[in-house]
Short mmCIF file of C-alpha atoms and ligand atoms in Angstrom, two decimals:
data_model
loop_
_atom_site.label_atom_id
_atom_site.label_comp_id
_atom_site.label_asym_id
_atom_site.label_seq_id
_atom_site.Cartn_x
_atom_site.Cartn_y
_atom_site.Cartn_z
CA UNK Q 233 -120.63 -47.62 42.47
CA UNK Q 234 -123.40 -45.15 41.85
CA UNK Q 235 -123.28 -41.58 42.92
CA UNK Q 236 -125.80 -38.78 42.59
CA UNK Q 237 -125.54 -35.13 43.50
CA UNK Q 238 -127.70 -33.93 46.29
CA UNK Q 239 -128.83 -30.36 45.76
CA UNK Q 240 -132.18 -29.99 47.50
CA UNK Q 241 -132.23 -27.01 49.87
CA UNK Q 242 -134.87 -28.68 51.97
CA UNK Q 243 -133.99 -31.24 54.55
CA UNK Q 244 -134.41 -34.76 53.25
CA UNK Q 245 -137.30 -36.55 54.84
CA UNK Q 246 -137.01 -40.29 54.87
CA UNK Q 247 -139.90 -42.41 55.95
CA UNK Q 248 -138.98 -45.64 57.64
CA UNK Q 249 -140.10 -47.97 54.83
CA UNK Q 250 -138.38 -46.01 52.10
CA UNK Q 251 -135.29 -47.13 50.27
CA UNK Q 252 -132.25 -45.86 52.06
CA UNK Q 253 -129.31 -44.47 50.24
CA UNK Q 254 -125.90 -43.71 51.58
CA UNK Q 255 -124.88 -40.11 51.59
CA UNK Q 256 -121.64 -38.33 52.12
CA UNK Q 257 -121.54 -34.55 52.33
CA UNK Q 258 -122.87 -34.11 48.86
CA UNK Q 259 -122.69 -37.55 47.39
CA UNK Q 260 -124.84 -40.59 47.84
CA UNK Q 261 -122.99 -43.79 47.45
CA UNK Q 262 -124.18 -47.30 46.99
CA UNK Q 263 -121.55 -49.86 47.60
CA UNK Q 264 -121.88 -53.44 46.54
CA UNK Q 265 -119.71 -55.63 48.66
CA UNK Q 266 -119.06 -59.31 48.75
CA UNK Q 267 -121.00 -61.03 51.46
CA UNK Q 268 -119.39 -62.99 54.16
CA UNK Q 269 -121.60 -65.26 56.11
CA UNK Q 270 -121.46 -68.83 57.11
CA UNK Q 271 -124.58 -70.75 57.96
CA UNK Q 272 -125.82 -70.01 61.44
CA UNK Q 273 -123.59 -67.02 61.93
CA UNK Q 274 -124.82 -63.49 62.22
CA UNK Q 275 -122.58 -61.15 60.36
CA UNK Q 276 -122.86 -58.24 58.04
CA UNK Q 277 -124.96 -58.66 54.92
CA UNK Q 278 -125.76 -55.15 53.88
CA UNK Q 279 -123.68 -52.16 53.06
CA UNK Q 280 -123.21 -49.35 55.49
CA UNK Q 281 -124.99 -46.12 54.67
CA UNK Q 282 -124.73 -42.76 56.31
CA UNK Q 283 -127.18 -39.96 55.81
CA UNK Q 284 -125.75 -36.50 56.19
CA UNK Q 285 -128.49 -33.93 56.42
CA UNK Q 286 -127.75 -30.55 54.92
CA UNK Q 287 -128.45 -27.63 57.20
CA UNK Q 288 -131.86 -26.20 56.48
CA UNK Q 289 -131.91 -22.47 55.99
CA UNK Q 290 -134.84 -21.06 57.95
CA UNK Q 291 -137.38 -19.64 55.58
CA UNK Q 292 -140.02 -17.10 56.38
CA UNK Q 293 -143.32 -18.33 55.03
CA UNK Q 294 -144.59 -15.97 52.41
CA UNK Q 295 -148.00 -16.06 50.91
CA UNK Q 296 -149.77 -14.04 48.32
CA UNK Q 297 -153.34 -14.36 47.20
CA UNK Q 298 -154.09 -15.68 43.77
CA UNK Q 299 -154.86 -12.78 41.54
CA UNK Q 300 -157.49 -14.51 39.55
CA UNK Q 301 -160.87 -13.09 40.43
CA UNK Q 302 -163.62 -15.65 40.76
CA UNK Q 303 -166.11 -13.71 42.81
CA UNK Q 304 -168.81 -14.37 40.24
CA UNK Q 305 -168.64 -18.08 41.06
CA UNK Q 306 -169.12 -17.52 44.77
CA UNK Q 307 -172.41 -17.38 46.63
CA UNK Q 308 -172.39 -16.57 50.32
CA UNK Q 309 -174.52 -15.96 53.35
CA UNK Q 310 -173.38 -14.31 56.57
CA UNK Q 311 -174.19 -12.36 59.69
CA UNK Q 312 -177.65 -10.95 60.08
CA UNK Q 313 -179.32 -13.21 57.43
CA UNK Q 314 -177.48 -11.63 54.50
CA UNK Q 315 -177.15 -13.38 51.17
CA UNK Q 316 -175.17 -12.63 48.03
CA UNK Q 317 -176.12 -14.69 44.99
CA UNK Q 318 -173.62 -16.00 42.45
CA UNK Q 319 -174.68 -13.09 40.25
CA UNK Q 320 -173.97 -10.51 42.95
CA UNK Q 321 -177.51 -9.74 44.13
CA UNK Q 322 -177.72 -8.90 47.84
CA UNK Q 323 -180.76 -9.60 50.01
CA UNK Q 324 -181.69 -10.42 53.58
CA UNK Q 325 -183.87 -13.37 54.59
CA UNK Q 326 -184.49 -13.33 58.34
CA UNK Q 327 -185.67 -16.91 58.58
CA UNK Q 328 -184.92 -20.01 60.59
CA UNK Q 329 -186.60 -22.34 58.08
CA UNK Q 330 -184.65 -24.87 56.03
CA UNK Q 331 -183.88 -23.57 52.52
CA UNK Q 332 -182.27 -24.87 49.36
CA UNK Q 333 -179.22 -22.67 48.97
CA UNK Q 334 -178.20 -23.99 45.60
CA UNK Q 335 -179.02 -26.99 43.45
CA UNK Q 336 -178.52 -28.17 39.90
CA UNK Q 337 -181.95 -27.67 38.36
CA UNK Q 338 -181.70 -27.58 34.60
CA UNK Q 339 -180.39 -31.07 34.29
CA UNK Q 340 -181.98 -34.50 34.35
CA UNK Q 341 -179.58 -35.49 37.13
CA UNK Q 342 -179.38 -33.38 40.28
CA UNK Q 343 -175.69 -33.79 41.04
CA UNK Q 344 -175.74 -31.35 43.95
CA UNK Q 345 -178.23 -29.87 46.37
CA UNK Q 346 -177.20 -27.78 49.37
CA UNK Q 347 -179.59 -26.79 52.14
CA UNK Q 348 -179.15 -24.58 55.16
CA UNK Q 349 -180.95 -23.74 58.37
CA UNK Q 350 -180.31 -20.93 60.82
CA UNK Q 351 -181.00 -20.78 64.50
CA UNK Q 352 -181.02 -17.85 66.90
CA UNK Q 353 -178.60 -18.34 69.78
CA UNK Q 354 -178.16 -15.58 72.36
CA UNK Q 355 -180.14 -13.24 70.12
CA UNK Q 356 -177.75 -13.82 67.25
CA UNK Q 357 -178.53 -15.84 64.13
CA UNK Q 358 -176.07 -18.61 63.42
CA UNK Q 359 -176.06 -21.45 60.91
CA UNK Q 360 -177.12 -24.57 62.79
CA UNK Q 361 -177.27 -27.18 60.02
CA UNK Q 362 -176.02 -27.62 56.47
CA UNK Q 363 -177.14 -30.58 54.38
CA UNK Q 364 -175.36 -31.37 51.14
CA UNK Q 365 -176.14 -33.98 48.53
CA UNK Q 366 -173.08 -34.35 46.32
CA UNK Q 367 -173.34 -36.99 43.61
CA UNK Q 368 -175.27 -39.31 45.88
CA UNK Q 369 -173.18 -38.66 49.01
CA UNK Q 370 -175.10 -37.01 51.85
CA UNK Q 371 -172.99 -34.69 54.00
CA UNK Q 372 -174.50 -33.13 57.11
CA UNK Q 373 -172.63 -30.43 58.97
CA UNK Q 374 -173.64 -29.14 62.35
CA UNK Q 375 -171.71 -27.75 65.28
CA UNK Q 376 -168.99 -30.28 66.17
CA UNK Q 377 -170.55 -33.14 64.18
CA UNK Q 378 -169.96 -34.14 60.57
CA UNK Q 379 -171.97 -37.00 59.11
CA UNK Q 380 -171.56 -38.84 55.83
CA UNK Q 381 -174.55 -40.91 54.72
CA UNK Q 382 -175.86 -40.86 58.27
CA UNK Q 383 -172.60 -41.92 59.95
CA UNK Q 384 -170.54 -39.60 62.12
CA UNK Q 385 -167.00 -39.28 60.75
CA UNK Q 386 -163.76 -37.84 62.03
CA UNK Q 387 -162.00 -35.21 59.90
CA UNK Q 388 -160.22 -35.08 57.58
CA UNK Q 389 -162.41 -37.46 55.65
CA UNK Q 390 -162.55 -38.47 52.03
CA UNK Q 391 -165.27 -40.52 50.40
CA UNK Q 392 -166.46 -41.01 46.85
CA UNK Q 393 -165.24 -37.73 45.39
CA UNK Q 394 -165.98 -35.69 48.52
CA UNK Q 395 -163.19 -34.37 50.76
CA UNK Q 396 -163.91 -32.73 54.10
CA UNK Q 397 -161.26 -31.04 56.18
CA UNK Q 398 -161.32 -28.90 59.25
CA UNK Q 399 -159.19 -26.16 60.78
CA UNK Q 400 -159.73 -24.36 64.04
CA UNK Q 401 -161.68 -21.74 62.10
CA UNK Q 402 -163.74 -23.57 59.50
CA UNK Q 403 -164.95 -26.73 57.82
CA UNK Q 404 -164.25 -27.11 54.13
CA UNK Q 405 -166.05 -29.50 51.79
CA UNK Q 406 -164.57 -30.08 48.35
CA UNK Q 407 -166.61 -32.10 45.85
CA UNK Q 408 -164.96 -33.46 42.76
CA UNK Q 409 -168.02 -32.55 40.74
CA UNK Q 410 -166.87 -28.93 40.91
CA UNK Q 411 -168.02 -27.41 44.17
CA UNK Q 412 -166.33 -26.04 47.29
CA UNK Q 413 -168.22 -25.06 50.44
CA UNK Q 414 -166.64 -23.37 53.46
CA UNK Q 415 -168.47 -22.90 56.75
CA UNK Q 416 -166.89 -20.92 59.57
CA UNK Q 417 -168.79 -22.99 62.16
CA UNK Q 418 -170.86 -19.93 62.85
CA UNK Q 419 -172.66 -17.41 60.67
CA UNK Q 420 -170.93 -17.68 57.31
CA UNK Q 421 -171.25 -20.19 54.48
CA UNK Q 422 -169.53 -19.75 51.13
CA UNK Q 423 -170.18 -21.90 48.07
CA UNK Q 424 -168.00 -21.76 44.99
CA UNK Q 425 -169.02 -23.72 41.90
CA UNK Q 426 -167.51 -24.54 38.57
CA UNK Q 427 -168.22 -22.42 35.49
CA UNK Q 428 -169.81 -25.42 33.80
CA UNK Q 429 -172.92 -24.94 35.94
CA UNK Q 430 -173.67 -21.48 34.55
CA UNK Q 431 -177.40 -20.83 34.12
CA UNK Q 432 -178.22 -24.26 35.51
CA UNK Q 433 -178.69 -23.62 39.22
CA UNK Q 434 -181.59 -22.61 41.41
CA UNK Q 435 -182.09 -21.85 45.09
CA UNK Q 436 -181.26 -18.84 47.22
CA UNK Q 437 -177.94 -18.47 45.37
CA UNK Q 438 -179.82 -17.80 42.13
CA UNK Q 439 -179.52 -19.06 38.59
CA UNK Q 440 -175.82 -18.25 38.02
CA UNK Q 441 -176.48 -16.68 34.60
CA UNK Q 442 -174.31 -13.64 35.24
CA UNK Q 443 -177.19 -11.13 35.49
CA UNK Q 444 -177.99 -9.89 38.98
CA UNK Q 445 -181.75 -10.18 39.56
CA UNK Q 446 -182.69 -11.61 36.18
CA UNK Q 447 -184.42 -13.84 36.07
CA UNK Q 448 -184.51 -15.60 39.41
CA UNK Q 449 -186.22 -12.65 41.12
CA UNK Q 450 -188.56 -11.97 38.21
CA UNK Q 451 -192.20 -12.34 39.25
CA UNK Q 452 -194.41 -11.82 36.20
CA UNK Q 453 -192.85 -8.49 35.45
CA UNK Q 454 -192.47 -7.56 39.11
CA UNK Q 455 -189.79 -8.59 41.55
CA UNK Q 456 -190.01 -11.12 44.33
CA UNK Q 457 -189.50 -9.72 47.79
CA UNK Q 458 -186.84 -11.53 49.78
CA UNK Q 459 -189.44 -13.37 51.88
CA UNK Q 460 -191.34 -14.40 48.73
CA UNK Q 461 -188.12 -15.53 47.21
CA UNK Q 462 -187.19 -17.40 50.36
CA UNK Q 463 -190.56 -19.12 50.34
CA UNK Q 464 -189.87 -20.46 46.86
CA UNK Q 465 -186.87 -22.35 48.17
CA UNK Q 466 -188.15 -23.35 51.58
CA UNK Q 467 -187.97 -27.09 52.20
CA UNK Q 468 -189.61 -28.25 55.40
CA UNK Q 469 -188.84 -31.47 57.18
CA UNK Q 470 -191.58 -34.10 56.75
CA UNK Q 471 -193.44 -33.11 59.93
CA UNK Q 472 -192.60 -29.43 59.84
CA UNK Q 473 -194.58 -26.36 58.76
CA UNK Q 474 -192.06 -23.57 59.03
CA UNK Q 475 -193.40 -20.06 58.53
CA UNK Q 476 -191.35 -17.48 56.68
CA UNK Q 477 -191.11 -14.20 58.59
CA UNK Q 478 -193.31 -11.27 57.75
CA UNK Q 479 -192.00 -8.84 55.21
CA UNK Q 480 -189.55 -6.46 56.78
CA UNK Q 481 -189.35 -2.93 55.55
CA UNK Q 482 -185.92 -1.93 54.42
CA UNK Q 483 -184.62 0.46 57.01
CA UNK Q 484 -182.29 3.29 56.35
CA UNK Q 485 -181.61 4.68 59.73
CA UNK Q 486 -177.88 4.58 59.77
CA UNK Q 487 -175.09 6.81 58.67
CA UNK Q 488 -173.90 5.30 55.40
CA UNK Q 489 -170.79 7.45 55.63
CA UNK Q 490 -169.56 5.39 58.55
CA UNK Q 491 -169.85 2.18 56.54
CA UNK Q 492 -168.35 3.83 53.47
CA UNK Q 493 -165.41 4.89 55.57
CA UNK Q 494 -164.75 1.34 56.79
CA UNK Q 495 -164.79 -0.22 53.33
CA UNK Q 496 -162.62 2.55 51.92
CA UNK Q 497 -160.01 2.11 54.63
CA UNK Q 498 -156.37 1.25 54.17
CA UNK Q 499 -156.88 -2.42 55.08
CA UNK Q 500 -159.15 -2.81 52.08
CA UNK Q 501 -157.20 -0.73 49.60
CA UNK Q 502 -156.79 -3.75 47.32
CA UNK Q 503 -160.52 -4.45 47.41
CA UNK Q 504 -162.23 -1.17 46.61
CA UNK Q 505 -162.04 -1.50 42.84
CA UNK Q 506 -162.93 -5.17 42.72
CA UNK Q 507 -166.07 -5.35 44.86
CA UNK Q 508 -169.57 -3.93 44.76
CA UNK Q 509 -168.96 -1.59 47.67
CA UNK Q 510 -172.41 0.06 47.47
CA UNK Q 511 -174.15 -3.23 48.20
CA UNK Q 512 -171.91 -3.80 51.19
CA UNK Q 513 -172.53 -0.27 52.43
CA UNK Q 514 -176.26 -1.00 52.34
CA UNK Q 515 -175.78 -4.28 54.20
CA UNK Q 516 -173.61 -2.50 56.74
CA UNK Q 517 -176.24 0.25 57.19
CA UNK Q 518 -178.96 -2.34 57.71
CA UNK Q 519 -176.78 -4.01 60.31
CA UNK Q 520 -176.29 -0.75 62.15
CA UNK Q 521 -180.08 -0.33 62.32
CA UNK Q 522 -180.55 -3.82 63.73
CA UNK Q 523 -177.74 -3.28 66.14
CA UNK Q 524 -179.07 0.04 67.38
CA UNK Q 525 -176.14 1.83 65.83
CA UNK Q 526 -173.67 0.02 68.06
CA UNK Q 527 -170.40 -0.35 66.25
CA UNK Q 528 -169.01 -3.21 68.28
CA UNK Q 529 -171.84 -5.65 67.79
CA UNK Q 530 -171.69 -8.88 65.92
CA UNK Q 531 -173.68 -8.19 62.81
CA UNK Q 532 -171.68 -5.21 61.63
CA UNK Q 533 -168.44 -7.11 62.17
CA UNK Q 534 -169.78 -10.07 60.22
CA UNK Q 535 -170.54 -7.91 57.21
CA UNK Q 536 -167.04 -6.45 57.29
CA UNK Q 537 -165.69 -10.00 57.60
CA UNK Q 538 -167.65 -10.98 54.54
CA UNK Q 539 -166.31 -7.96 52.66
CA UNK Q 540 -162.82 -9.14 53.56
CA UNK Q 541 -163.52 -12.72 52.41
CA UNK Q 542 -165.05 -11.58 49.14
CA UNK Q 543 -162.13 -9.28 48.57
CA UNK Q 544 -159.92 -12.38 48.53
CA UNK Q 545 -162.16 -14.11 45.99
CA UNK Q 546 -161.94 -10.99 43.86
CA UNK Q 547 -158.13 -11.21 43.86
CA UNK Q 548 -157.42 -8.71 46.65
CA UNK Q 549 -155.33 -9.08 49.80
CA UNK Q 550 -157.13 -7.54 52.76
CA UNK Q 551 -154.99 -6.48 55.70
CA UNK Q 552 -155.74 -6.48 59.42
CA UNK Q 553 -158.74 -4.29 60.14
CA UNK Q 554 -159.75 -5.64 63.53
CA UNK Q 555 -158.44 -4.06 66.68
CA UNK Q 556 -158.75 -4.95 70.34
CA UNK Q 557 -161.61 -2.47 70.51
CA UNK Q 558 -163.31 -3.23 67.20
CA UNK Q 559 -164.58 -6.63 66.07
CA UNK Q 560 -161.76 -8.38 67.90
CA UNK Q 561 -161.55 -12.15 67.37
CA UNK Q 562 -160.01 -14.54 69.81
CA UNK Q 563 -158.34 -17.76 68.75
CA UNK Q 564 -157.74 -21.06 70.54
CA UNK Q 565 -154.32 -21.95 71.93
CA UNK Q 566 -151.68 -19.36 71.08
CA UNK Q 567 -153.03 -18.78 67.57
CA UNK Q 568 -153.69 -15.35 66.17
CA UNK Q 569 -156.38 -14.09 63.82
CA UNK Q 570 -155.33 -13.02 60.33
CA UNK Q 571 -157.37 -11.72 57.42
CA UNK Q 572 -155.20 -13.27 54.73
CA UNK Q 573 -153.29 -16.33 55.88
CA UNK Q 574 -152.32 -19.48 54.01
CA UNK Q 575 -155.11 -21.97 53.35
CA UNK Q 576 -152.58 -24.75 53.89
CA UNK Q 577 -151.69 -25.14 57.53
CA UNK Q 578 -148.09 -25.83 58.51
CA UNK Q 579 -148.06 -28.68 60.99
CA UNK Q 580 -145.51 -30.89 62.70
CA UNK Q 581 -146.36 -33.62 60.18
CA UNK Q 582 -146.18 -31.25 57.22
CA UNK Q 583 -144.14 -28.18 58.20
CA UNK Q 584 -143.73 -26.90 54.63
CA UNK Q 585 -147.40 -27.05 53.60
CA UNK Q 586 -147.85 -23.30 53.17
CA UNK Q 587 -144.79 -23.01 50.93
CA UNK Q 588 -146.38 -25.35 48.43
CA UNK Q 589 -149.88 -23.93 48.75
CA UNK Q 590 -151.59 -22.85 45.57
CA UNK Q 591 -154.91 -21.84 47.03
CA UNK Q 592 -155.72 -18.25 47.81
CA UNK Q 593 -155.49 -16.88 51.33
CA UNK Q 594 -158.22 -17.08 53.90
CA UNK Q 595 -159.21 -15.44 57.17
CA UNK Q 596 -159.02 -17.38 60.41
CA UNK Q 597 -156.75 -18.45 63.24
CA UNK Q 598 -153.11 -19.07 62.34
CA UNK Q 599 -149.88 -19.95 64.06
CA UNK Q 600 -147.49 -17.06 64.74
CA UNK Q 601 -144.49 -16.76 62.46
CA UNK Q 602 -141.80 -19.32 63.27
CA UNK Q 603 -144.20 -21.90 64.69
CA UNK Q 604 -146.28 -24.75 63.30
CA UNK Q 605 -149.46 -26.39 64.54
CA UNK Q 606 -148.81 -29.38 66.80
CA UNK Q 607 -150.98 -32.03 65.16
CA UNK Q 608 -149.47 -34.79 67.31
CA UNK Q 609 -150.58 -33.61 70.74
CA UNK Q 610 -152.86 -30.76 69.64
CA UNK Q 611 -151.20 -28.32 71.99
CA UNK Q 612 -151.38 -25.34 69.66
CA UNK Q 613 -148.47 -23.69 67.88
CA UNK Q 614 -144.90 -24.71 68.71
CA UNK Q 615 -141.45 -24.17 67.16
CA UNK Q 616 -140.89 -26.87 64.57
CA UNK Q 617 -137.78 -28.19 66.31
CA UNK Q 618 -139.86 -29.14 69.35
CA UNK Q 619 -142.32 -31.23 67.33
CA UNK Q 620 -142.82 -34.83 68.39
CA UNK Q 621 -142.72 -37.87 66.12
CA UNK Q 622 -145.00 -40.90 66.13
CA UNK Q 623 -144.13 -44.49 65.20
CA UNK Q 624 -146.45 -47.43 65.79
CA UNK Q 625 -148.54 -45.30 68.12
CA UNK Q 626 -145.55 -44.34 70.26
CA UNK Q 627 -144.49 -40.73 70.66
CA UNK Q 628 -140.82 -39.75 70.42
CA UNK Q 629 -139.17 -36.43 71.21
CA UNK Q 630 -136.47 -34.86 69.06
CA UNK Q 631 -133.27 -36.89 69.33
CA UNK Q 632 -134.99 -40.14 70.29
CA UNK Q 633 -134.76 -43.01 67.86
CA UNK Q 634 -136.02 -46.50 67.15
CA UNK Q 635 -134.57 -49.45 65.25
CA UNK Q 636 -136.62 -51.41 62.80
CA UNK Q 637 -136.20 -53.22 59.50
CA UNK Q 638 -132.46 -52.67 59.36
CA UNK Q 639 -132.87 -48.94 59.89
CA UNK Q 640 -132.32 -46.55 62.71
CA UNK Q 641 -134.74 -43.64 62.62
CA UNK Q 642 -134.23 -40.55 64.71
CA UNK Q 643 -136.90 -37.97 65.44
CA UNK Q 644 -135.82 -34.54 64.26
CA UNK Q 645 -138.37 -31.79 64.72
CA UNK Q 646 -141.41 -33.92 63.94
CA UNK Q 647 -139.81 -35.80 61.05
CA UNK Q 648 -138.01 -39.11 60.95
CA UNK Q 649 -134.49 -39.19 59.61
CA UNK Q 650 -133.53 -42.77 58.89
CA UNK Q 651 -130.24 -44.42 58.16
CA UNK Q 652 -129.43 -47.96 57.13
CA UNK Q 653 -128.08 -50.24 59.82
CA UNK Q 654 -125.97 -53.33 59.50
CA UNK Q 655 -128.25 -56.29 59.79
CA UNK Q 656 -127.70 -59.92 60.79
CA UNK Q 657 -128.45 -62.39 58.06
CA UNK Q 658 -129.43 -66.03 58.19
CA UNK Q 659 -129.24 -68.77 55.63
CA UNK Q 660 -130.63 -72.19 56.45
CA UNK Q 661 -130.99 -75.70 55.10
CA UNK Q 662 -133.95 -77.65 56.39
CA UNK Q 663 -134.66 -81.30 55.86
CA UNK Q 664 -131.49 -81.58 53.84
CA UNK Q 665 -132.94 -79.96 50.74
CA UNK Q 666 -135.08 -76.92 51.61
CA UNK Q 667 -132.89 -73.91 51.43
CA UNK Q 668 -133.59 -70.32 52.55
CA UNK Q 669 -131.10 -67.76 51.31
CA UNK Q 670 -129.86 -64.71 53.21
CA UNK Q 671 -132.24 -62.61 51.17
CA UNK Q 672 -135.28 -64.72 51.97
CA UNK Q 673 -135.54 -66.78 48.82
CA UNK Q 674 -136.73 -70.33 49.54
CA UNK Q 675 -136.07 -73.20 47.17
CA UNK Q 676 -135.55 -76.93 47.16
CA UNK Q 677 -132.51 -78.71 45.84
CA UNK Q 678 -131.70 -82.39 45.99
CA UNK Q 679 -128.14 -83.54 45.59
CA UNK Q 680 -125.84 -86.12 47.15
CA UNK Q 681 -122.58 -84.24 46.85
CA UNK Q 682 -120.92 -81.66 49.05
CA UNK Q 683 -121.77 -78.10 48.14
CA UNK Q 684 -120.60 -74.64 49.01
CA UNK Q 685 -123.38 -72.95 50.95
CA UNK Q 686 -121.58 -69.68 51.39
CA UNK Q 687 -118.16 -68.24 50.94
CA UNK Q 688 -116.31 -65.06 51.52
CA UNK Q 689 -115.55 -62.69 48.73
CA UNK Q 690 -113.02 -59.93 48.64
CA UNK Q 691 -113.34 -56.85 46.51
CA UNK Q 692 -111.64 -58.48 43.54
CA UNK Q 693 -112.14 -62.12 43.68
CA UNK Q 694 -114.27 -64.53 45.65
CA UNK Q 695 -112.67 -67.59 47.09
CA UNK Q 696 -114.51 -70.44 48.77
CA UNK Q 697 -114.10 -70.86 52.50
CA UNK Q 698 -115.56 -74.27 52.46
CA UNK Q 699 -116.07 -76.51 49.55
CA UNK Q 700 -115.83 -80.06 48.56
CA UNK Q 701 -115.89 -81.86 45.29
CA UNK Q 702 -115.69 -78.53 43.47
CA UNK Q 703 -115.77 -80.09 40.07
CA UNK Q 704 -119.36 -81.17 40.78
CA UNK Q 705 -120.44 -78.15 42.73
CA UNK Q 706 -123.48 -77.65 40.54
CA UNK Q 707 -125.51 -74.56 41.45
CA UNK Q 708 -123.10 -73.65 44.25
CA UNK Q 709 -120.09 -73.55 41.97
CA UNK Q 710 -117.66 -70.96 43.11
CA UNK Q 711 -115.72 -68.53 41.02
CA1 LIG O 99 -179.28 -14.24 37.61
#
C-alpha cells in the first residue's frame, strides 16, 4: 500500500491518458489485489480508485507589472506615422512606402530583418503589412492573414524557433533569436530585442547604441531629416518606385499644456518619472495640429495609447484613462478594454494562465473579473463553471462524462476529471500454445501436461481454482 498526502490548493486536473491514482479525502491509495479471472470470463482485474476533488477556493486574479524597465530595448511606431527608436529618438515619417524597421547589420549573417508598410484607410494611416525574416523563416502579417514561408497558417503557430500567437487585440511574434514583435492589428507595432544586439542594428529603429540621434541620424556633421532618414531605409518591391513624401515642416500650433496635462494625469502617475514626457508632449501637439485640435480623434488617442504601452515597458502600471467620451475603445463579445491586463489569457482550456504569468501587463480587450475566454466555442467570456469540454472532437457540458480506456471522465467547468473504472480482462490460449495474458503479454509455450491458467488469490494466500499435475506445473506453478 502506498499513500501520499494531497495538499495542492488547486483542483487536480487529470487528462484521460494519465495514470490514475486512488484518492480518499486526503490520501491517495494504491491497492494491489489478487486477480480472479478464469479464461473467457469478464471479471475485475484492476483496483478500484476514487478521486475526491478538494473544493477550489475562488481566487481573484491579481496581476502586477514587472518592475524591470526595458524601454531602451523597445522600438515602436504608432498613430500618425510616429516612430521611437531603440535609443529613444522620436520622429514622424508620413510615408506609405515599404521600409526596413530594424535589421542586424553589423554581422556577417543577417539573422533578422523586419519591414513595414502603411496604408491610409478612411483618412487614417494604419499598418497594412509587416514582413519579418527571422533566422531564415519568413513571416508575413497582414489584416486577418498570417503567412509562414508563403503558406497561410492558423494561430497559434510555432515553427523553427518562431512562435506566433493571437488575442482579440494583437498578434505577437516571439523569435528564439531574441526578438519579440507585437502588432495591434492596426496602427501600432512594437519590437523588443535582446541586449546582445546593441550597436549592431540598422533601419528606422536606429543603431541601438544607447545614444539618441548618434550616429544613425548623423549626416556629415548635419542631421538627416525624417524623410531623408526614411529614404535610407526604403525598400521597394521589385516593380515599385515608391516616393517618399515631401519634407513636412514641424508644426507647433497646439496647446502643449493640454498634452502635458494628459501625461501628468493620475492614470499615468507611475509613468511620469520613467518616460521621456517632453517627446510625447511634442508628438501629442503634432497630432493635435493634424487633427485640427480635435481631442476625440484617432491620432491623439494613439499617442496616449503608446505612452501607456511604453509606461509598461518602463516598469509602470498605467490605469484607465479612457472614458466613454474620450478615446473610448470597444471590444468584441462581452470583453472590456484595460490598460494593464495580464498578457496570459485565462481560457476554458487553461483557466489559471494569468496566475502563472510572468510577463508584464498589456493593454487590450480582457474578460471581466470572474470569467474566462471560451476557447471551445469562441462565444466570448463566460463563468468558468459553464465551460465546455472536448474529447475526440465531441463537446460535453459540465456533468457529462465518457468512458474510455478503463476510465470515466466527467466534464467539470472545462476540465476533465477522470477516475479509474473496473475493467473486464481477457486471457486466451490460441492454437494450444500461443498465450495472451490479461495484461496483453503474448508468448508461446509448448507443453503436454495440464497447467493452471489462472487462479484466485485472497489477500493472504493464493490457492489454485483449477490445476492438474501440480508437481509438473512448470511456469504455471501455483503458490
Ligand atoms: Ca543611436
